[in-house]
CSV table of N, CA and C in Angstrom, one decimal:
chain,number,residue,atom,x,y,z
A,1,MET,N,50.0,53.6,47.5
A,1,MET,CA,49.8,52.5,46.6
A,1,MET,C,48.4,52.6,45.9
A,2,LYS,N,47.4,53.0,46.7
A,2,LYS,CA,46.1,53.2,46.2
A,2,LYS,C,46.0,54.3,45.2
A,3,LYS,N,46.7,55.4,45.4
A,3,LYS,CA,46.7,56.5,44.4
A,3,LYS,C,47.3,56.1,43.1
A,4,LEU,N,48.3,55.3,43.1
A,4,LEU,CA,49.0,54.8,41.9
A,4,LEU,C,48.0,53.9,41.1
A,5,GLN,N,47.2,53.1,41.8
A,5,GLN,CA,46.3,52.2,41.1
A,5,GLN,C,45.2,53.1,40.5
A,6,LEU,N,44.7,54.1,41.2
A,6,LEU,CA,43.7,55.0,40.6
A,6,LEU,C,44.2,55.7,39.4
A,7,LEU,N,45.4,56.2,39.5
A,7,LEU,CA,46.0,56.9,38.4
A,7,LEU,C,46.1,56.0,37.1
A,8,LYS,N,46.6,54.7,37.3
A,8,LYS,CA,46.7,53.8,36.2
A,8,LYS,C,45.3,53.5,35.6
A,9,LYS,N,44.3,53.3,36.5
A,9,LYS,CA,43.0,53.0,36.1
A,9,LYS,C,42.4,54.2,35.2
A,10,SER,N,42.6,55.4,35.7
A,10,SER,CA,42.1,56.6,34.9
A,10,SER,C,42.8,56.7,33.6
A,11,LEU,N,44.2,56.4,33.6
A,11,LEU,CA,44.9,56.5,32.3
A,11,LEU,C,44.4,55.5,31.3
A,12,ASN,N,44.1,54.3,31.8
A,12,ASN,CA,43.6,53.2,30.9
A,12,ASN,C,42.3,53.7,30.3
A,13,GLY,N,41.4,54.3,31.1
A,13,GLY,CA,40.2,54.8,30.6
A,13,GLY,C,40.4,55.9,29.5
A,14,CYS,N,41.4,56.7,29.7
A,14,CYS,CA,41.7,57.7,28.7
A,14,CYS,C,42.1,57.1,27.3
A,15,LYS,N,42.8,56.0,27.4
A,15,LYS,CA,43.3,55.4,26.1
A,15,LYS,C,42.1,55.0,25.2
A,16,LYS,N,41.0,54.8,25.7
A,16,LYS,CA,39.8,54.4,24.8
A,16,LYS,C,39.4,55.6,23.9
A,17,ASN,N,39.4,56.8,24.5
A,17,ASN,CA,38.9,57.9,23.7
A,17,ASN,C,40.1,58.7,23.1
A,18,PHE,N,41.2,58.8,23.8
A,18,PHE,CA,42.3,59.6,23.4
A,18,PHE,C,43.6,58.8,23.6
A,19,PRO,N,44.1,58.2,22.6
A,19,PRO,CA,45.3,57.4,22.8
A,19,PRO,C,46.4,58.2,23.3
A,20,LEU,N,47.2,57.7,24.3
A,20,LEU,CA,48.3,58.4,24.9
A,20,LEU,C,49.5,58.4,24.0
A,21,ASN,N,49.5,57.6,22.9
A,21,ASN,CA,50.7,57.6,22.0
A,21,ASN,C,50.8,58.9,21.3
A,22,SER,N,51.9,59.6,21.5
A,22,SER,CA,52.0,60.9,20.9
A,22,SER,C,52.1,60.9,19.3
A,23,ASN,N,52.3,59.7,18.8
A,23,ASN,CA,52.4,59.5,17.3
A,23,ASN,C,51.0,59.5,16.7
A,24,VAL,N,50.0,59.2,17.5
A,24,VAL,CA,48.6,59.1,16.9
A,24,VAL,C,48.0,60.5,16.9
A,25,LYS,N,47.7,60.9,15.7
A,25,LYS,CA,47.1,62.3,15.5
A,25,LYS,C,45.7,62.1,15.0
A,26,GLN,N,44.8,63.0,15.4
A,26,GLN,CA,43.4,63.0,15.0
A,26,GLN,C,43.1,64.3,14.4
A,27,GLU,N,42.1,64.3,13.5
A,27,GLU,CA,41.7,65.5,12.9
A,27,GLU,C,40.3,65.9,13.5
A,28,ASN,N,40.2,67.2,13.7
A,28,ASN,CA,38.9,67.7,14.2
A,28,ASN,C,37.9,67.9,13.0
A,29,GLN,N,36.8,68.5,13.3
A,29,GLN,CA,35.8,68.7,12.3
A,29,GLN,C,36.2,69.5,11.1
A,30,THR,N,37.2,70.4,11.2
A,30,THR,CA,37.6,71.2,10.1
A,30,THR,C,38.9,70.7,9.5
A,31,GLY,N,39.3,69.5,9.9
A,31,GLY,CA,40.5,68.9,9.3
A,31,GLY,C,41.8,69.3,9.9
A,32,GLN,N,41.8,70.1,11.0
A,32,GLN,CA,43.0,70.5,11.7
A,32,GLN,C,43.5,69.4,12.6
A,33,ILE,N,44.8,69.3,12.7
A,33,ILE,CA,45.4,68.2,13.4
A,33,ILE,C,45.5,68.6,14.9
A,34,MET,N,45.1,67.6,15.7
A,34,MET,CA,45.2,67.8,17.2
A,34,MET,C,45.9,66.5,17.7
A,35,GLU,N,46.7,66.6,18.6
A,35,GLU,CA,47.4,65.5,19.2
A,35,GLU,C,46.9,65.3,20.6
A,36,PRO,N,46.0,64.3,20.9
A,36,PRO,CA,45.5,64.1,22.2
A,36,PRO,C,46.6,63.6,23.2
A,37,VAL,N,46.6,64.2,24.3
A,37,VAL,CA,47.6,63.8,25.3
A,37,VAL,C,46.9,62.9,26.4
A,38,ASN,N,45.7,63.3,26.8
A,38,ASN,CA,44.9,62.5,27.7
A,38,ASN,C,43.5,63.0,27.6
A,39,LYS,N,42.7,62.6,28.5
A,39,LYS,CA,41.2,62.9,28.5
A,39,LYS,C,41.0,64.4,28.5
A,40,PHE,N,41.8,65.2,29.1
A,40,PHE,CA,41.6,66.6,29.2
A,40,PHE,C,42.5,67.5,28.4
A,41,LEU,N,43.6,67.0,27.9
A,41,LEU,CA,44.5,67.9,27.2
A,41,LEU,C,44.7,67.4,25.8
A,42,TYR,N,45.0,68.4,24.9
A,42,TYR,CA,45.5,68.1,23.6
A,42,TYR,C,46.6,69.0,23.2
A,43,LYS,N,47.4,68.6,22.3
A,43,LYS,CA,48.6,69.4,21.8
A,43,LYS,C,48.2,70.0,20.4
A,44,HIS,N,48.4,71.3,20.3
A,44,HIS,CA,48.2,71.9,19.0
A,44,HIS,C,49.3,72.9,18.7
A,45,LYS,N,50.0,72.8,17.6
A,45,LYS,CA,51.1,73.7,17.3
A,45,LYS,C,52.1,73.8,18.4
A,46,GLY,N,52.4,72.6,19.0
A,46,GLY,CA,53.4,72.5,20.0
A,46,GLY,C,53.1,73.1,21.4
A,47,CYS,N,51.8,73.4,21.6
A,47,CYS,CA,51.4,73.9,22.9
A,47,CYS,C,50.3,73.1,23.4
A,48,TYR,N,50.2,72.9,24.7
A,48,TYR,CA,49.1,72.1,25.4
A,48,TYR,C,47.9,73.0,25.7
A,49,PHE,N,46.7,72.5,25.4
A,49,PHE,CA,45.5,73.2,25.7
A,49,PHE,C,44.5,72.3,26.4
A,50,VAL,N,43.6,72.9,27.2
A,50,VAL,CA,42.6,72.1,27.9
A,50,VAL,C,41.4,71.9,26.9
A,51,GLU,N,40.5,71.1,27.3
A,51,GLU,CA,39.4,70.7,26.4
A,51,GLU,C,38.6,71.8,25.9
A,52,GLY,N,38.4,72.9,26.6
A,52,GLY,CA,37.5,74.0,26.2
A,52,GLY,C,38.1,74.9,25.2
A,53,VAL,N,39.4,74.8,24.9
A,53,VAL,CA,40.0,75.7,23.9
A,53,VAL,C,40.1,74.9,22.6
A,54,SER,N,39.5,75.5,21.5
A,54,SER,CA,39.5,74.8,20.3
A,54,SER,C,40.7,75.2,19.4
A,55,PRO,N,41.1,74.3,18.5
A,55,PRO,CA,42.2,74.7,17.6
A,55,PRO,C,41.7,75.8,16.7
A,56,GLU,N,40.4,75.9,16.4
A,56,GLU,CA,39.9,76.9,15.5
A,56,GLU,C,40.1,78.3,16.1
A,57,SER,N,39.8,78.4,17.5
A,57,SER,CA,40.0,79.7,18.1
A,57,SER,C,41.4,80.1,18.2
A,58,ILE,N,42.4,79.1,18.3
A,58,ILE,CA,43.8,79.5,18.4
A,58,ILE,C,44.2,79.9,17.0
A,59,ASP,N,43.8,79.2,15.9
A,59,ASP,CA,44.2,79.6,14.6
A,59,ASP,C,43.6,80.9,14.1
A,60,SER,N,42.4,81.2,14.6
A,60,SER,CA,41.7,82.5,14.3
A,60,SER,C,42.5,83.7,14.8
A,61,LEU,N,43.3,83.5,15.8
A,61,LEU,CA,44.1,84.6,16.3
A,61,LEU,C,45.1,85.2,15.4
A,62,GLU,N,45.5,84.4,14.4
A,62,GLU,CA,46.4,84.9,13.4
A,62,GLU,C,45.9,86.2,12.7
A,63,SER,N,44.6,86.2,12.5
A,63,SER,CA,44.0,87.4,11.8
A,63,SER,C,43.3,88.3,12.7
A,64,PHE,N,43.5,88.2,14.0
A,64,PHE,CA,42.9,89.1,15.0
A,64,PHE,C,43.4,90.5,14.8
A,65,GLU,N,42.5,91.5,14.7
A,65,GLU,CA,42.8,92.9,14.4
A,65,GLU,C,43.3,93.5,15.7
A,66,ILE,N,44.5,94.1,15.7
A,66,ILE,CA,45.1,94.7,16.9
A,66,ILE,C,44.9,96.2,16.7
A,67,ARG,N,44.5,96.9,17.8
A,67,ARG,CA,44.4,98.4,17.8
A,67,ARG,C,45.6,98.9,18.5
A,68,ASP,N,46.0,100.1,18.2
A,68,ASP,CA,47.2,100.7,18.8
A,68,ASP,C,47.0,100.9,20.3
A,69,ASP,N,45.8,101.1,20.8
A,69,ASP,CA,45.6,101.3,22.2
A,69,ASP,C,45.2,100.0,23.0
A,70,ASP,N,45.3,98.9,22.4
A,70,ASP,CA,45.0,97.6,23.1
A,70,ASP,C,46.1,97.3,24.1
A,71,ILE,N,45.6,96.7,25.2
A,71,ILE,CA,46.6,96.3,26.3
A,71,ILE,C,46.5,94.8,26.4
A,72,PHE,N,47.6,94.1,26.4
A,72,PHE,CA,47.7,92.6,26.5
A,72,PHE,C,48.5,92.3,27.8
A,73,ILE,N,47.9,91.4,28.6
A,73,ILE,CA,48.5,90.9,29.8
A,73,ILE,C,48.9,89.5,29.4
A,74,ILE,N,50.2,89.3,29.2
A,74,ILE,CA,50.8,88.0,28.8
A,74,ILE,C,51.5,87.4,30.0
A,75,THR,N,51.1,86.2,30.5
A,75,THR,CA,51.8,85.7,31.7
A,75,THR,C,52.0,84.2,31.6
A,76,TYR,N,52.9,83.7,32.4
A,76,TYR,CA,53.0,82.3,32.6
A,76,TYR,C,51.9,81.9,33.6
A,77,PRO,N,51.4,80.6,33.5
A,77,PRO,CA,50.4,80.2,34.5
A,77,PRO,C,50.9,80.3,35.9
A,78,LYS,N,50.0,80.6,36.8
A,78,LYS,CA,50.3,80.6,38.2
A,78,LYS,C,51.4,81.7,38.6
A,79,SER,N,51.4,82.8,37.9
A,79,SER,CA,52.4,83.8,38.1
A,79,SER,C,51.8,85.2,38.6
A,80,GLY,N,50.6,85.1,39.0
A,80,GLY,CA,49.9,86.4,39.4
A,80,GLY,C,49.0,87.0,38.4
A,81,THR,N,48.5,86.2,37.5
A,81,THR,CA,47.7,86.6,36.4
A,81,THR,C,46.4,87.3,36.9
A,82,ILE,N,45.7,86.7,37.8
A,82,ILE,CA,44.4,87.3,38.3
A,82,ILE,C,44.7,88.6,39.0
A,83,TRP,N,45.7,88.7,39.8
A,83,TRP,CA,46.1,89.9,40.5
A,83,TRP,C,46.4,91.0,39.4
A,84,THR,N,47.2,90.7,38.4
A,84,THR,CA,47.5,91.6,37.4
A,84,THR,C,46.3,92.1,36.6
A,85,GLN,N,45.4,91.2,36.3
A,85,GLN,CA,44.1,91.5,35.6
A,85,GLN,C,43.3,92.5,36.4
A,86,ASN,N,43.2,92.2,37.7
A,86,ASN,CA,42.4,93.1,38.6
A,86,ASN,C,43.0,94.5,38.7
A,87,ILE,N,44.3,94.6,38.9
A,87,ILE,CA,45.0,95.9,39.1
A,87,ILE,C,44.9,96.7,37.8
A,88,VAL,N,45.2,96.1,36.7
A,88,VAL,CA,45.2,96.8,35.4
A,88,VAL,C,43.8,97.2,35.0
A,89,SER,N,42.8,96.4,35.2
A,89,SER,CA,41.5,96.8,34.8
A,89,SER,C,40.9,97.9,35.7
A,90,LEU,N,41.2,97.9,37.0
A,90,LEU,CA,40.8,98.9,37.9
A,90,LEU,C,41.5,100.3,37.5
A,91,ILE,N,42.8,100.2,37.2
A,91,ILE,CA,43.5,101.4,36.8
A,91,ILE,C,42.9,101.9,35.5
A,92,LEU,N,42.7,101.0,34.6
A,92,LEU,CA,42.2,101.4,33.3
A,92,LEU,C,40.8,102.1,33.3
A,93,HIS,N,40.0,101.6,34.2
A,93,HIS,CA,38.6,102.2,34.3
A,93,HIS,C,38.5,103.2,35.5
A,94,GLU,N,39.6,103.4,36.2
A,94,GLU,CA,39.7,104.3,37.3
A,94,GLU,C,38.7,104.0,38.4
A,95,GLY,N,38.3,102.7,38.5
A,95,GLY,CA,37.4,102.3,39.5
A,95,GLY,C,36.0,102.8,39.3
A,96,ARG,N,35.6,103.3,38.2
A,96,ARG,CA,34.3,103.8,38.0
A,96,ARG,C,33.4,102.9,37.1
A,97,HIS,N,32.2,103.3,36.8
A,97,HIS,CA,31.3,102.6,36.0
A,97,HIS,C,30.9,101.2,36.6
A,98,GLY,N,31.0,101.1,37.9
A,98,GLY,CA,30.6,99.8,38.5
A,98,GLY,C,31.6,98.7,38.1
A,99,THR,N,32.9,99.0,37.9
A,99,THR,CA,33.9,98.1,37.5
A,99,THR,C,33.9,96.9,38.5
A,100,GLU,N,33.8,97.1,39.7
A,100,GLU,CA,33.9,96.1,40.7
A,100,GLU,C,32.7,95.1,40.6
A,101,ASN,N,31.7,95.5,39.9
A,101,ASN,CA,30.5,94.6,39.8
A,101,ASN,C,30.6,93.8,38.5
A,102,ILE,N,31.5,94.1,37.6
A,102,ILE,CA,31.7,93.3,36.4
A,102,ILE,C,32.7,92.2,36.6
A,103,THR,N,32.4,91.0,36.2
A,103,THR,CA,33.3,89.9,36.4
A,103,THR,C,34.6,90.1,35.7
A,104,LEU,N,35.6,89.5,36.2
A,104,LEU,CA,37.0,89.7,35.7
A,104,LEU,C,37.1,89.2,34.3
A,105,ILE,N,36.4,88.1,34.0
A,105,ILE,CA,36.5,87.5,32.6
A,105,ILE,C,35.9,88.4,31.6
A,106,ASP,N,35.0,89.3,32.0
A,106,ASP,CA,34.4,90.3,31.1
A,106,ASP,C,35.3,91.6,31.0
A,107,ARG,N,36.0,91.9,32.1
A,107,ARG,CA,36.9,93.1,32.1
A,107,ARG,C,38.2,92.8,31.3
A,108,ALA,N,38.7,91.6,31.5
A,108,ALA,CA,40.0,91.2,30.9
A,108,ALA,C,39.9,89.8,30.3
A,109,PRO,N,39.2,89.6,29.2
A,109,PRO,CA,38.9,88.3,28.7
A,109,PRO,C,40.2,87.6,28.1
A,110,TRP,N,40.1,86.3,28.1
A,110,TRP,CA,41.2,85.5,27.6
A,110,TRP,C,41.1,85.4,26.1
A,111,LEU,N,42.2,85.6,25.4
A,111,LEU,CA,42.3,85.5,24.0
A,111,LEU,C,42.0,84.1,23.5
A,112,GLU,N,42.6,83.1,24.2
A,112,GLU,CA,42.5,81.8,23.7
A,112,GLU,C,41.2,81.0,24.1
A,113,CYS,N,40.5,81.6,25.0
A,113,CYS,CA,39.3,80.9,25.5
A,113,CYS,C,38.2,81.9,25.8
A,114,ASN,N,37.4,82.3,24.8
A,114,ASN,CA,36.4,83.3,24.9
A,114,ASN,C,35.1,82.6,25.4
A,115,ILE,N,35.0,82.2,26.7
A,115,ILE,CA,33.9,81.5,27.2
A,115,ILE,C,32.7,82.3,27.4
A,116,SER,N,32.8,83.6,27.5
A,116,SER,CA,31.7,84.5,27.6
A,116,SER,C,31.1,85.0,26.2
A,117,HIS,N,31.8,84.5,25.2
A,117,HIS,CA,31.4,84.9,23.8
A,117,HIS,C,31.3,86.4,23.6
A,118,ILE,N,32.4,87.0,24.0
A,118,ILE,CA,32.5,88.5,23.9
A,118,ILE,C,32.8,88.8,22.5
A,119,ASP,N,32.2,89.8,21.9
A,119,ASP,CA,32.5,90.3,20.6
A,119,ASP,C,33.7,91.2,20.6
A,120,PHE,N,34.9,90.6,20.5
A,120,PHE,CA,36.2,91.3,20.6
A,120,PHE,C,36.3,92.5,19.7
A,121,PRO,N,36.0,92.4,18.4
A,121,PRO,CA,36.1,93.6,17.6
A,121,PRO,C,35.3,94.8,18.0
A,122,ASN,N,34.1,94.6,18.6
A,122,ASN,CA,33.2,95.7,19.0
A,122,ASN,C,33.4,96.2,20.4
A,123,ARG,N,34.4,95.7,21.1
A,123,ARG,CA,34.7,96.2,22.4
A,123,ARG,C,35.2,97.6,22.3
A,124,PRO,N,34.8,98.5,23.3
A,124,PRO,CA,35.3,99.9,23.3
A,124,PRO,C,36.8,99.9,23.6
A,125,SER,N,37.4,100.9,23.0
A,125,SER,CA,38.9,101.1,23.3
A,125,SER,C,39.0,101.9,24.6
A,126,PRO,N,40.1,101.7,25.3
A,126,PRO,CA,41.1,100.7,25.1
A,126,PRO,C,40.7,99.3,25.5
A,127,ARG,N,41.0,98.3,24.8
A,127,ARG,CA,40.6,96.9,25.1
A,127,ARG,C,41.7,96.3,25.9
A,128,LEU,N,41.3,95.4,26.9
A,128,LEU,CA,42.2,94.7,27.7
A,128,LEU,C,42.0,93.2,27.5
A,129,PHE,N,43.1,92.5,27.2
A,129,PHE,CA,43.1,91.1,27.0
A,129,PHE,C,44.1,90.4,27.8
A,130,THR,N,43.9,89.1,28.1
A,130,THR,CA,44.8,88.3,28.9
A,130,THR,C,45.1,87.0,28.1
A,131,SER,N,46.3,86.5,28.3
A,131,SER,CA,46.7,85.3,27.6
A,131,SER,C,47.9,84.6,28.3
A,132,HIS,N,47.9,83.3,28.1
A,132,HIS,CA,49.1,82.4,28.5
A,132,HIS,C,49.8,81.9,27.2
A,133,LEU,N,49.4,82.4,26.0
A,133,LEU,CA,49.9,81.9,24.8
A,133,LEU,C,51.4,82.2,24.7
A,134,PRO,N,52.2,81.3,24.1
A,134,PRO,CA,53.6,81.6,23.8
A,134,PRO,C,53.7,82.6,22.6
A,135,TYR,N,54.8,83.2,22.4
A,135,TYR,CA,55.0,84.3,21.4
A,135,TYR,C,54.6,83.9,20.0
A,136,TYR,N,54.9,82.7,19.6
A,136,TYR,CA,54.6,82.3,18.3
A,136,TYR,C,53.1,82.0,18.0
A,137,LEU,N,52.2,82.0,19.0
A,137,LEU,CA,50.8,81.9,18.8
A,137,LEU,C,50.0,83.1,19.1
A,138,VAL,N,50.6,84.2,19.6
A,138,VAL,CA,49.8,85.4,19.8
A,138,VAL,C,49.5,86.0,18.4
A,139,PRO,N,48.5,86.9,18.3
A,139,PRO,CA,48.1,87.5,17.0
A,139,PRO,C,49.3,88.1,16.3
A,140,LYS,N,49.4,87.9,15.0
A,140,LYS,CA,50.6,88.4,14.3
A,140,LYS,C,50.6,89.9,14.3
A,141,GLY,N,49.5,90.5,14.3
A,141,GLY,CA,49.4,92.0,14.3
A,141,GLY,C,50.1,92.6,15.6
A,142,LEU,N,50.2,91.8,16.6
A,142,LEU,CA,50.7,92.3,17.9
A,142,LEU,C,52.2,92.6,17.7
A,143,GLN,N,52.9,91.9,16.8
A,143,GLN,CA,54.3,92.2,16.5
A,143,GLN,C,54.6,93.5,15.8
A,144,ASN,N,53.6,94.0,15.1
A,144,ASN,CA,53.8,95.2,14.3
A,144,ASN,C,53.1,96.4,14.8
A,145,LYS,N,52.1,96.3,15.7
A,145,LYS,CA,51.3,97.4,16.2
A,145,LYS,C,52.0,98.0,17.4
A,146,ARG,N,51.4,99.1,17.9
A,146,ARG,CA,51.9,99.8,19.0
A,146,ARG,C,51.1,99.4,20.3
A,147,ALA,N,50.5,98.3,20.3
A,147,ALA,CA,49.7,97.9,21.5
A,147,ALA,C,50.7,97.7,22.7
A,148,LYS,N,50.1,97.9,23.9
A,148,LYS,CA,50.9,97.7,25.1
A,148,LYS,C,50.9,96.3,25.5
A,149,ILE,N,52.0,95.7,25.9
A,149,ILE,CA,52.1,94.4,26.4
A,149,ILE,C,52.7,94.4,27.7
A,150,LEU,N,52.0,93.8,28.7
A,150,LEU,CA,52.5,93.6,30.0
A,150,LEU,C,52.9,92.2,30.2
A,151,LEU,N,54.2,91.9,30.3
A,151,LEU,CA,54.7,90.6,30.5
A,151,LEU,C,54.9,90.4,32.0
A,152,HIS,N,54.3,89.4,32.6
A,152,HIS,CA,54.4,89.1,34.0
A,152,HIS,C,55.0,87.8,34.2
A,153,TRP,N,56.2,87.7,34.7
A,153,TRP,CA,56.9,86.4,34.9
A,153,TRP,C,56.8,86.0,36.3
């Protein structure tokens, strides 16, 4: 009973900043439409994102330049993504160059959330990327290039 009351209280607090009504849409600073779901989530182009992922970063992926030797790890959440990132990055670098001392987010950065502010275009080839994005939001060039895609279900 106490958990239910806390949940209701937190949801009421969310309504002040982000209305839970899915019909209410807000524009961000660049005029793009975001649909707030609660305090921590918003919906953009039919997909849910956490607060740290901006609609601008998602939309910028449409023009993301794909190289033929790029490797993409595309997974569902909670399906072994971290394990796959570690295995693929260690195979790719053959365990050399102090790979074990480089953080995983730098070895296999996320397309949709570049929290380390990595300069993707200037990364040396072959580049390794990770994503939970659905097919319709991945870079358009990925559909036409010869990049390698590892789908982990």
